[in-house]
Coordinates of C-alpha atoms in Angstrom, one line a residue:
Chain A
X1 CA 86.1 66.5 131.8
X2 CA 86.3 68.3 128.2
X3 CA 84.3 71.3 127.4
X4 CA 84.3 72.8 124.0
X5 CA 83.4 76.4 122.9
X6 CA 83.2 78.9 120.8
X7 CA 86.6 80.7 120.4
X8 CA 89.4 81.7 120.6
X9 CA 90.1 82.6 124.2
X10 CA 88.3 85.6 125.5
X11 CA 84.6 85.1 124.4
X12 CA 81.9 85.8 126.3
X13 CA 80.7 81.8 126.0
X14 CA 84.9 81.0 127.7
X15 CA 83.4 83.3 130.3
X16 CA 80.2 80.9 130.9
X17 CA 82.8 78.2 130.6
X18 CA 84.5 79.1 133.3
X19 CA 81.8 80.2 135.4
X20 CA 80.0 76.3 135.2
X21 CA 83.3 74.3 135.1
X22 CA 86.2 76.2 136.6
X23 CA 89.2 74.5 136.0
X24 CA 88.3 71.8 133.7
X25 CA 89.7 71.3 130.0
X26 CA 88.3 73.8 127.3
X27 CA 88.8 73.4 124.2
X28 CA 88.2 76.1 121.5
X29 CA 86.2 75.5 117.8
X30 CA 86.2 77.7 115.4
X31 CA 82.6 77.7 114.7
X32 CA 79.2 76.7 116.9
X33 CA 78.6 73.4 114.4
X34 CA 81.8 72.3 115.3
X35 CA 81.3 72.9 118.9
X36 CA 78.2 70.5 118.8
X37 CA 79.8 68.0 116.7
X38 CA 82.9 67.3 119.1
X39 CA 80.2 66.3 121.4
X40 CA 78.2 64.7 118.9
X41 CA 82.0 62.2 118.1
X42 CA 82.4 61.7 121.4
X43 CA 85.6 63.4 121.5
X44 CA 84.2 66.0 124.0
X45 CA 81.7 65.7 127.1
X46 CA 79.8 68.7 126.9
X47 CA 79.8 71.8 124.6
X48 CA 78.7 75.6 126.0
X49 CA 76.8 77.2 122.8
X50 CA 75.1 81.0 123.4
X51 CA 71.4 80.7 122.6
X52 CA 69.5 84.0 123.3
X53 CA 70.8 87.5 124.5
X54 CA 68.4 90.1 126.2
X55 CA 69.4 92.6 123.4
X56 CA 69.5 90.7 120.0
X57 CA 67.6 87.4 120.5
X58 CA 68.3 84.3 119.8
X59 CA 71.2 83.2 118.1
X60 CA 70.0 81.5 115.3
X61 CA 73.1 79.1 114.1
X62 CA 72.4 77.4 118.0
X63 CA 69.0 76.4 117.9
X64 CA 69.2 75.9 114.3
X65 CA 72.2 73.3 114.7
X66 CA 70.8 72.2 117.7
X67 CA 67.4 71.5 115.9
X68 CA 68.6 70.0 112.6
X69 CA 71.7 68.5 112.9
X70 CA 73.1 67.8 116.3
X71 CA 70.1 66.7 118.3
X72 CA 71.8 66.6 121.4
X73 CA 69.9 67.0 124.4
X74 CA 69.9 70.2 126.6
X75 CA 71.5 69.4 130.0
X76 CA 71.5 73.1 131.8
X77 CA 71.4 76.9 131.2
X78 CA 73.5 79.5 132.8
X79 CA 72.8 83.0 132.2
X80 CA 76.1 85.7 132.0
X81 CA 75.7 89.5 132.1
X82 CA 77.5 91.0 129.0
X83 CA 79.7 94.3 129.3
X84 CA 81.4 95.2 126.4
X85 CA 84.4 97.4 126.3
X86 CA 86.2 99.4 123.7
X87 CA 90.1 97.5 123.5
X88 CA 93.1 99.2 121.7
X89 CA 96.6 98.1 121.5
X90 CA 97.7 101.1 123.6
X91 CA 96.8 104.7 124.8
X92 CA 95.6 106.6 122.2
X93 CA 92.9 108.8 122.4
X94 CA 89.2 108.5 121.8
X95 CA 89.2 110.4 118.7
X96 CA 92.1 109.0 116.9
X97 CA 90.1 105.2 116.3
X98 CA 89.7 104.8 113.2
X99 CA 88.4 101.0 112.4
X100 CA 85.9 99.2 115.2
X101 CA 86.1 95.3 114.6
X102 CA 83.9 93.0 116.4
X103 CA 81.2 90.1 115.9
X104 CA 77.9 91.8 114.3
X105 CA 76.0 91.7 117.3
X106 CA 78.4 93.3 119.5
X107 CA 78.9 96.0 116.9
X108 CA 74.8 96.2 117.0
X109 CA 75.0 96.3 120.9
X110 CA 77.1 99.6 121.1
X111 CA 75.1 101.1 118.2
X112 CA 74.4 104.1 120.2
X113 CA 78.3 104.6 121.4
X114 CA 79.9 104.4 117.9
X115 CA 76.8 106.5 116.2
X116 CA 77.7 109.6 118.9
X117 CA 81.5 109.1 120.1
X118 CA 83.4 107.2 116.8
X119 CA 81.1 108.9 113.9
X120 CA 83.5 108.4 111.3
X121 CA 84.8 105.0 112.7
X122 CA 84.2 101.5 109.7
X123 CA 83.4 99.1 111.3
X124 CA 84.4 95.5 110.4
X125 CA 82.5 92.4 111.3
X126 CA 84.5 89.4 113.0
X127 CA 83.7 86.0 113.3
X128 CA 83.2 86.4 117.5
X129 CA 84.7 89.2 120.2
X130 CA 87.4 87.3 120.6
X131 CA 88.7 86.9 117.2
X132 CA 88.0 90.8 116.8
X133 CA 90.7 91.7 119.8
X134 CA 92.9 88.9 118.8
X135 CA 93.1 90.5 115.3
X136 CA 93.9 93.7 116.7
X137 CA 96.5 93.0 119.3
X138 CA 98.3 91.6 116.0
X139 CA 98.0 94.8 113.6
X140 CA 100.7 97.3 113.6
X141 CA 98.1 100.4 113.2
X142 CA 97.6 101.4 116.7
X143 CA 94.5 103.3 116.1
X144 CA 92.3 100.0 115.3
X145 CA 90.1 98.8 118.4
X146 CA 88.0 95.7 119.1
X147 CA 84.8 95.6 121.1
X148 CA 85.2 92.8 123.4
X149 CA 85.1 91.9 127.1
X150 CA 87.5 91.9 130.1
X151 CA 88.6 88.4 129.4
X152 CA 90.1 89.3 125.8
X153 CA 91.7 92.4 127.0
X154 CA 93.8 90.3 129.5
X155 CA 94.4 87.4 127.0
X156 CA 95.2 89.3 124.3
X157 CA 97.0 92.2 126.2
X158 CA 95.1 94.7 125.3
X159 CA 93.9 98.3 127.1
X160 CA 90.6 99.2 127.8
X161 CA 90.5 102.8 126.6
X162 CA 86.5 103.0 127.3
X163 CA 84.8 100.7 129.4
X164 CA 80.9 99.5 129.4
X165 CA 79.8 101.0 126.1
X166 CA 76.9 98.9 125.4
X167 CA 73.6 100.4 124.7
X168 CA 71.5 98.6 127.7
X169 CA 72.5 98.1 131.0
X170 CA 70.3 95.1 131.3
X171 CA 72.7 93.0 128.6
X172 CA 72.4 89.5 129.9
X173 CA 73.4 86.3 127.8
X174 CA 72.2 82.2 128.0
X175 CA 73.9 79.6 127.3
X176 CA 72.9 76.2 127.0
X177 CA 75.0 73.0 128.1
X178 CA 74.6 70.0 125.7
X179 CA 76.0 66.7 126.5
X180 CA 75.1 63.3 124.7
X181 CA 73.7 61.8 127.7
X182 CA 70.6 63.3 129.0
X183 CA 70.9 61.9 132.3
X184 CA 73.9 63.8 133.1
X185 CA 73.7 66.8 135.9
X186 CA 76.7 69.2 135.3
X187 CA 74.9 72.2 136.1
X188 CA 74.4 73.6 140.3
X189 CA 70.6 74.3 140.9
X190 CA 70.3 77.1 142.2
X191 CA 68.0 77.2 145.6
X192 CA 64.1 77.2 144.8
X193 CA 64.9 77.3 141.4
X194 CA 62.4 75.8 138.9
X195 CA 63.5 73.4 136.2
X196 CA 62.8 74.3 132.7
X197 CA 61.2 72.3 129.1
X198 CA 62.8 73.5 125.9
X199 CA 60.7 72.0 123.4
X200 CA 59.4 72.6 119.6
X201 CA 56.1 71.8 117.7
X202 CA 55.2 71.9 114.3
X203 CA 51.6 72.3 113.4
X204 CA 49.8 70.0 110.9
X205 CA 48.8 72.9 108.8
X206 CA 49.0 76.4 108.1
X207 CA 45.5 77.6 109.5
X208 CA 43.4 80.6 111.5
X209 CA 44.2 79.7 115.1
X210 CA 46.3 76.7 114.9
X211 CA 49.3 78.0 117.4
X212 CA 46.4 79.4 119.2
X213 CA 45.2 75.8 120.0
X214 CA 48.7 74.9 121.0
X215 CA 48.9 77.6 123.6
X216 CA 45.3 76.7 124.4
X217 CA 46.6 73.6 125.4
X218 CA 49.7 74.9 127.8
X219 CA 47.0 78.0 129.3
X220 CA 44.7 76.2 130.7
X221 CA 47.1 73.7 132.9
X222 CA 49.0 76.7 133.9
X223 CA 52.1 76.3 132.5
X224 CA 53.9 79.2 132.1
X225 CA 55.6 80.0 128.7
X226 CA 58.9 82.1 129.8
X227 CA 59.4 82.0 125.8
X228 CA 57.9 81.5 122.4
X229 CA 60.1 81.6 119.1
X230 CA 58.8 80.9 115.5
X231 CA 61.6 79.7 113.4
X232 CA 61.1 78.8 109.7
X233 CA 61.1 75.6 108.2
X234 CA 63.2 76.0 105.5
X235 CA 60.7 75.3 103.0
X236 CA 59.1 78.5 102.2
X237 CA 58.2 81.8 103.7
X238 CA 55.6 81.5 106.4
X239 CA 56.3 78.1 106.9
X240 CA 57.0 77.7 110.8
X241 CA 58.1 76.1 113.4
X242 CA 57.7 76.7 117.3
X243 CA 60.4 77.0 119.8
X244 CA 59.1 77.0 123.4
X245 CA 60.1 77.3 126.8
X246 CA 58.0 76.2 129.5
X247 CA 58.3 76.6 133.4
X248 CA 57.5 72.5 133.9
X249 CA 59.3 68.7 133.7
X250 CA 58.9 66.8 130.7
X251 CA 58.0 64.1 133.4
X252 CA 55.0 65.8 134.6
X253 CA 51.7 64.5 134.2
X254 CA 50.5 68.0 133.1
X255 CA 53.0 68.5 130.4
X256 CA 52.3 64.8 129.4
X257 CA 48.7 65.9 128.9
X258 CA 50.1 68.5 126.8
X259 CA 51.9 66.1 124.7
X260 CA 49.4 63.3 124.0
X261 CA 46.5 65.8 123.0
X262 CA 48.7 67.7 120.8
X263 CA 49.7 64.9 119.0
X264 CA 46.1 63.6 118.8
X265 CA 45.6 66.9 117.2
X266 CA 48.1 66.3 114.5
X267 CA 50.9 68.5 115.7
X268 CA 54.8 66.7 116.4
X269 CA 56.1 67.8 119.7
X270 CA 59.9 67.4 120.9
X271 CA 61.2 67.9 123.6
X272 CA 65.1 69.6 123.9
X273 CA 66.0 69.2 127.6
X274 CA 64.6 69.7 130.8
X275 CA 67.2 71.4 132.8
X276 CA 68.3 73.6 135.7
X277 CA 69.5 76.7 135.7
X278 CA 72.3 79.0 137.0
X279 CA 72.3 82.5 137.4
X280 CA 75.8 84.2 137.1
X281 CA 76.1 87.3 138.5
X282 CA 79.6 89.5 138.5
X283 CA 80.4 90.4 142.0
X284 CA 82.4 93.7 142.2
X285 CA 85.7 93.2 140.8
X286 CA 85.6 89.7 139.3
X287 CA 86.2 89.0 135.8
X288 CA 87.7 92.5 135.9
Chain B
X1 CA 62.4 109.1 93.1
X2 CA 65.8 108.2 95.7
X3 CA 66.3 104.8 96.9
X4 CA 68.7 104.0 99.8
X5 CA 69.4 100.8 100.3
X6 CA 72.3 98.5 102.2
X7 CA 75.4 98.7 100.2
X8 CA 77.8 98.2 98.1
X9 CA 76.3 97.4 94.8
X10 CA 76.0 93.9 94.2
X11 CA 73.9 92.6 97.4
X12 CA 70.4 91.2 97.4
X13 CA 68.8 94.7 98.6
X14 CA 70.4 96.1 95.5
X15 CA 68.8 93.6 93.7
X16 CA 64.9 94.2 95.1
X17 CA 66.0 97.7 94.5
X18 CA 65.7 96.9 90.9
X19 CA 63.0 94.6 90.8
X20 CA 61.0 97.3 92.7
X21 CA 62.3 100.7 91.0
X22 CA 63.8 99.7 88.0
X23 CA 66.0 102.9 86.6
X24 CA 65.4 105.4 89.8
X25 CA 68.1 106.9 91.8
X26 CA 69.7 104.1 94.5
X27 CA 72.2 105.3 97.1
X28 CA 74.2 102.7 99.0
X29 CA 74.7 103.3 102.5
X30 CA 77.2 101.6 104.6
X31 CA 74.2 99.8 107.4
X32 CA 70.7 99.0 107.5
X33 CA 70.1 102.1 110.2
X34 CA 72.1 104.7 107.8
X35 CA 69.2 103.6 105.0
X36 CA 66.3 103.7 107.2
X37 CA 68.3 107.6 108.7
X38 CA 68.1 108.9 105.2
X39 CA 64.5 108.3 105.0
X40 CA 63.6 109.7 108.3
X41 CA 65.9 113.4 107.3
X42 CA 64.2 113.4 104.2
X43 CA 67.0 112.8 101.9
X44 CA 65.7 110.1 100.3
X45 CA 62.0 108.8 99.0
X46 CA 61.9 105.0 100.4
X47 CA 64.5 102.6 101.5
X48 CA 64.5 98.5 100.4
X49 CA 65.8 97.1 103.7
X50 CA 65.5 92.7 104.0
X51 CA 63.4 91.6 106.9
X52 CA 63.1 87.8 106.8
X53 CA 64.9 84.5 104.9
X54 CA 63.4 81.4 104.6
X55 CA 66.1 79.9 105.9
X56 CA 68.2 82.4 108.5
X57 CA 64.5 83.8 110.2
X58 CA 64.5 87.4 111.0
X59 CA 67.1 89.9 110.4
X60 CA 66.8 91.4 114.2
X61 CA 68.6 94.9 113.4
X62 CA 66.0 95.6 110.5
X63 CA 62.8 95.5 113.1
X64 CA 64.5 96.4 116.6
X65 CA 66.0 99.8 114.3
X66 CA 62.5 100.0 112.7
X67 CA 60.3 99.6 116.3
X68 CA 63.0 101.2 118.4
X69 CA 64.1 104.2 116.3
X70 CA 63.4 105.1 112.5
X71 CA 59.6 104.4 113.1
X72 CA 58.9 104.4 109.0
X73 CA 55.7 102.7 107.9
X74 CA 55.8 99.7 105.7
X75 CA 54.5 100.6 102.4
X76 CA 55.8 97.6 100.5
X77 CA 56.9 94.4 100.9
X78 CA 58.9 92.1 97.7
X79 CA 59.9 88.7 98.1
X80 CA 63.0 88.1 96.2
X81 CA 64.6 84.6 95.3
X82 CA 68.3 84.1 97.1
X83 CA 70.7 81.7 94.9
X84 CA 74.1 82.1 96.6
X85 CA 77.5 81.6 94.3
X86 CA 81.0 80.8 95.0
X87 CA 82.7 84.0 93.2
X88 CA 86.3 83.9 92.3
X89 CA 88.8 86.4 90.8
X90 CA 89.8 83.8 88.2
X91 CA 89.7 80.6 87.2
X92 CA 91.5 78.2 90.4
X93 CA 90.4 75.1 91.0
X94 CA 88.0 74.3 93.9
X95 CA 90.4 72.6 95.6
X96 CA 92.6 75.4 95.8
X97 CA 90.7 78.0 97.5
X98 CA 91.6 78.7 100.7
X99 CA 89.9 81.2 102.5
X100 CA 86.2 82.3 101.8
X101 CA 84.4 85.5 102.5
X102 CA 80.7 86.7 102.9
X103 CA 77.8 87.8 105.1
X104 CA 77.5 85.3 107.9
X105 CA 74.3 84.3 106.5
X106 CA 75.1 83.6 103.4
X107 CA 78.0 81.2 104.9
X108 CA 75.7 79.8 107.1
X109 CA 73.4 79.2 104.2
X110 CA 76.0 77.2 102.4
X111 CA 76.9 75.4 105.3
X112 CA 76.7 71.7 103.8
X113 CA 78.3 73.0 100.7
X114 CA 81.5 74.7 102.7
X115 CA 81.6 71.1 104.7
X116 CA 81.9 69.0 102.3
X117 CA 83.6 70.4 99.5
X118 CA 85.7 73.3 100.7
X119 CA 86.3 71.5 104.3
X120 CA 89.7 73.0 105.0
X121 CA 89.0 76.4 104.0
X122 CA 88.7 79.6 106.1
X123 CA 85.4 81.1 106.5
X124 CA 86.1 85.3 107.1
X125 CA 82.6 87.3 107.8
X126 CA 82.1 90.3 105.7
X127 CA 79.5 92.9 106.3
X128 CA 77.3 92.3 103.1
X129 CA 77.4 89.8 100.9
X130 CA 78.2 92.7 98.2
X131 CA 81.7 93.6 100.3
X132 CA 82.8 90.4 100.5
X133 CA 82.9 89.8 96.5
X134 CA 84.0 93.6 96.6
X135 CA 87.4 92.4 99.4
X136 CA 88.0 89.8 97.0
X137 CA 88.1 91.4 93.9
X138 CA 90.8 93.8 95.2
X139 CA 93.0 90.7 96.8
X140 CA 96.5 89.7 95.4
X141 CA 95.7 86.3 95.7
X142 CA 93.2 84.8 93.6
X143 CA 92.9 81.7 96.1
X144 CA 90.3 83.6 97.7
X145 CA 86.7 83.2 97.4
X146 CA 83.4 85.1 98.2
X147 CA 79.7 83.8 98.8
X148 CA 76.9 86.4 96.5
X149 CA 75.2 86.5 93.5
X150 CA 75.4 86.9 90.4
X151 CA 74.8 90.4 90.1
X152 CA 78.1 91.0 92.7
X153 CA 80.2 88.4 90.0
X154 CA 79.0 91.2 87.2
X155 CA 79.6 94.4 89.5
X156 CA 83.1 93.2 91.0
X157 CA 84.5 91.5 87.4
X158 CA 84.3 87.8 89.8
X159 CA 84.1 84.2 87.7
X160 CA 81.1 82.2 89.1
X161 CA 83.3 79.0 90.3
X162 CA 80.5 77.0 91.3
X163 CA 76.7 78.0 91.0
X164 CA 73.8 77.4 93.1
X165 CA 75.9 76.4 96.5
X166 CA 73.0 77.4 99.1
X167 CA 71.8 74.3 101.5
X168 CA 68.3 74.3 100.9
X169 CA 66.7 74.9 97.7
X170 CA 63.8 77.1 98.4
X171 CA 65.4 80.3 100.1
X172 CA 63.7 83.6 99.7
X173 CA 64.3 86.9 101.2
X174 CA 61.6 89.4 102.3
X175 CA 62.1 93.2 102.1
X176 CA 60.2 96.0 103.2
X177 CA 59.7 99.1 101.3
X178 CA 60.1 102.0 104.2
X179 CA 58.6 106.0 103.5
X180 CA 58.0 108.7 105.8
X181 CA 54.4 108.9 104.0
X182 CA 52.3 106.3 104.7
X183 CA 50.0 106.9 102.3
X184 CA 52.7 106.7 99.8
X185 CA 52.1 103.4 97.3
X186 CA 55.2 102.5 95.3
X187 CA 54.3 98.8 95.3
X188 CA 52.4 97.5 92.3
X189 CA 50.0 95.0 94.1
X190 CA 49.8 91.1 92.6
X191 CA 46.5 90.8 91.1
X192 CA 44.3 88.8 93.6
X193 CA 47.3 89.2 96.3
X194 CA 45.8 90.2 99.7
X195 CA 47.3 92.9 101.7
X196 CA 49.1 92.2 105.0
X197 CA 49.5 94.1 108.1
X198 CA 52.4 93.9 110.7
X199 CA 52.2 95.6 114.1
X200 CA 53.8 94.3 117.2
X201 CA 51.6 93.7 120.7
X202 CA 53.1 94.0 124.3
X203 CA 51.8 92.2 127.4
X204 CA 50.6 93.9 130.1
X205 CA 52.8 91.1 132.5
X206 CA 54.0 88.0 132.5
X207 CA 51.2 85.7 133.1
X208 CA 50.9 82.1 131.9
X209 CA 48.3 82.1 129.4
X210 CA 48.6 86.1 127.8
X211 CA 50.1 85.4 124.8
X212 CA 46.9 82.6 124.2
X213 CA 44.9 85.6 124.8
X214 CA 46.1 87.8 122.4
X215 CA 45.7 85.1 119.6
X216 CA 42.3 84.3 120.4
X217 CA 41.4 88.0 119.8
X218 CA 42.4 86.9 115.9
X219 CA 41.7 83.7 115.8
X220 CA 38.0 83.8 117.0
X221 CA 37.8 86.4 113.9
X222 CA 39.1 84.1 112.0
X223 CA 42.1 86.3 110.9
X224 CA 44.8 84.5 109.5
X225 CA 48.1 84.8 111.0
X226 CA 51.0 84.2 108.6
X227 CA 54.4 85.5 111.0
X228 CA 54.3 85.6 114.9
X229 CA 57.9 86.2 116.5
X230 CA 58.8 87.3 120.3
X231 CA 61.7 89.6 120.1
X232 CA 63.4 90.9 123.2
X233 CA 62.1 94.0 125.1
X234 CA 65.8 94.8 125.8
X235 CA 64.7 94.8 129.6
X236 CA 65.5 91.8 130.7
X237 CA 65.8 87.8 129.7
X238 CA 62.0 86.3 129.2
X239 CA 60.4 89.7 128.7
X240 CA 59.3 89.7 124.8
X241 CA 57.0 91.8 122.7
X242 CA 55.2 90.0 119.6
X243 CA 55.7 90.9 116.5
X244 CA 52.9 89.3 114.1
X245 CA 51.8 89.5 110.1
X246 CA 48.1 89.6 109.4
X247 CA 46.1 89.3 106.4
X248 CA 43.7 92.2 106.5
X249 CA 44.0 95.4 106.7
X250 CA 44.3 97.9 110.0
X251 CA 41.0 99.5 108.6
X252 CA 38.8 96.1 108.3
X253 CA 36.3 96.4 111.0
X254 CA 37.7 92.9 112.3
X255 CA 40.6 94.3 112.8
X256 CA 39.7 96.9 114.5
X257 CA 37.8 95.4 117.5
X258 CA 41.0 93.2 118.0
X259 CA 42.9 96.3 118.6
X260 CA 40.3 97.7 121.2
X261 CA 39.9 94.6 123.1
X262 CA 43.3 94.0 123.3
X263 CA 43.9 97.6 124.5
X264 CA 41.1 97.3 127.1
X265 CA 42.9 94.4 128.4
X266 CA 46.0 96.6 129.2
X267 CA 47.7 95.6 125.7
X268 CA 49.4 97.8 123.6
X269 CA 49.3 97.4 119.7
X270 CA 51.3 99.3 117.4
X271 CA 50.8 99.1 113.6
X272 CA 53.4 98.7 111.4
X273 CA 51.8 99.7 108.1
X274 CA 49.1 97.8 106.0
X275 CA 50.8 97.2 102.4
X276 CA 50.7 95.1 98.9
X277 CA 53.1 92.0 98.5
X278 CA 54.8 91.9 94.7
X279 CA 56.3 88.1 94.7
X280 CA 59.5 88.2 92.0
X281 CA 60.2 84.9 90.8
X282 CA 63.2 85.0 88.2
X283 CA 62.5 84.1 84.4
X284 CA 65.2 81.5 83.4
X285 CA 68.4 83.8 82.5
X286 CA 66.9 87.0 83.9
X287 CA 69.8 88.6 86.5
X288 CA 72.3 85.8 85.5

């Protein structure tokens, strides 16, 4: 089986990699697009993309891709805690760091750490984490570190001089599995677990109360909306579109209610996956 | 009148900068927190920071620094038109360039263009769109490229290799004007233009059917909605606060009963400010 991801080695998505297919062949790309296209050829089974993190949201490029481009159906979600660590090429001291490199949002995460402990610290935006300790594990200036996880420190050989130095505790990421074949079952349900809808609409017009109507229509059944996202269309400001995640089977008759009346109402609904998902969570030690 | 805004010269914020305050005082700062900082200590009047693109969605460190720390009201808003550039140090061929450099919007806004006709080259994320054509100007070699606009080509000495490279023809930015005053009116309001108000609402649990609640409060009043977004309440995956754009203003009497209904239901609602919109649309030639 062949998994692509976002790399290099040491991200946080090899992490959910690893978790959901221990032991199977993963294959970096340098970029999400062309993580979804190697599934999209057929030169890949199923690709791992990040899609929302408890601090910063969604990750726009993934549902944007996903959306627009790829159109690959959602197979199953896993859900990673994030701990970010400060990495340095050796043992110098707190004080002595002078550039920070890491992806934006990781450098947004630990916002609170670098604004109190590295004041006078630039820091540089890298394409992910794991670029960010890959590129310093190759400079010669010791007193550059990366924020990354435990993962790149041990594939890149680097120390952790500061660990967990991320603003929130509660830090969690999802990922989404994407295969070509919807009928495909990669991911474990976990016991009692409930199987979720990713889906979109677009409303017929821009009017009072239109995405009132749609929720309207989800409320009264009882379907519970675990999220809501407006993304824009890309044809003007306040022009949107409406990302959803309900706690229901496309299959059901209630959500096909949902479907058929909306559509009666002028609205296009698609659906993105229904899907189970895994909870990962770090027992003391692991991934350490 | 001081104007802090997210450097270095040469980025879109500099830009609605001078569309807004044409010949006042702007001070660059290094991140979108340091501008909004400088307000807060008093240093400076009003900072320009962007808030939404037509085609990227939200720019999440601009509201969660705004809701979660600086606590400015919006005075102001401008709408700004974005035409990305591929900005050289001389005159190379297309062909040749090999590595290109900007925000990683801006690269993913020129997506298509970066497939197709630069497909082997590097993309390198910068931390403003301004740096990157700043990074390139100082580079040995001139096979290097960076993604801005015309007004970093003019403040960096770069050749415009190829104009107009952005995906999707109709791409806008939205800023906010930010003061510590919110009676403070720097905005010259479009003749006939409404003003908006953005606040942000938070559930009192997560119960199928709030959210349709909430919009029912506005859309019974017929109050037109024109943004709604969930952003993450940093506590955990699936727990979201609502950030939504109105067309009225907090003092309408309309809008008032929404916000005490909405509170006696356990809601909280939290104005943003009530403010003019001033739409710039480039004359032919102007900023070239």
């Amino acid at each position: 089986m062949k998994i692509s991801y976002l790399g290099p080695r040491g991200t946080f998505t090899k992490m959910a990699v690893d978790v959901l297919f221990p032991g199977e062949e993963a294959y970096s790309y340098a970029t999400i697009p062309q993580c979804m296209d190697a599934v999209v050829n057929g030169e890949i089974d199923y690709c791992v993309v990040p899609v929302e993190n408890t601090i910063e949201g969604t990750v726009p490029i993934t549902m944007d891709y996903l959306i627009h481009q790829a159109k690959l159906p959602i197979v199953g979600e896993v859900v990673i805690p994030i701990r970010q660590h400060l990495l340095t090429k050796g043992t110098v001291e707190l004080s002595d760091v002078k550039d920070v490199y890491s992806h934006s949002h990781a450098i947004a995460q630990c916002h609170h750490f670098l604004h109190t402990e590295l004041p006078h610290a630039v820091t540089h935006a890298a394409s992910s984490t794991g670029t960010a300790a890959k590129m310093v594990a190759a400079m010669e200036d010791g007193f550059a570190a990366a924020i990354g996880n435990e993962l790149a420190a041990k594939e890149f050989g680097l120390t952790i001089l500061q660990k967990d130095i991320h603003d929130y505790a509660n830090n969690h990421t999802r990922f989404f599995v994407l295969s070509s074949d919807a009928g495909s079952n990669p991911v474990k349900r976990d016991a009692g677990a409930k199987m979720k809808t990713s889906l979109y609409v677009t409303l017929p017009s821009d009017y009072a109360g239109a995405l009132h109507q749609v929720l309207a229509a989800f409320a009264w059944r009882k379907i519970n909306m675990s999220k809501i996202e407006s993304r824009p269309m890309k044809t003007g400001l306040g022009n949107y579109f409406f990302i959803m995640d309900v706690s229901c089977e496309a299959e059901d008759i209630l959500f096909q209610g949902v479907r058929q009346e909306l559509e009666a109402l002028g609205c296009s609904l698609t659906v993105l996956g229904s899907y189970p998902i895994h909870q990962y969570e770090k027992k003391a030690g692991a991934c350490s």
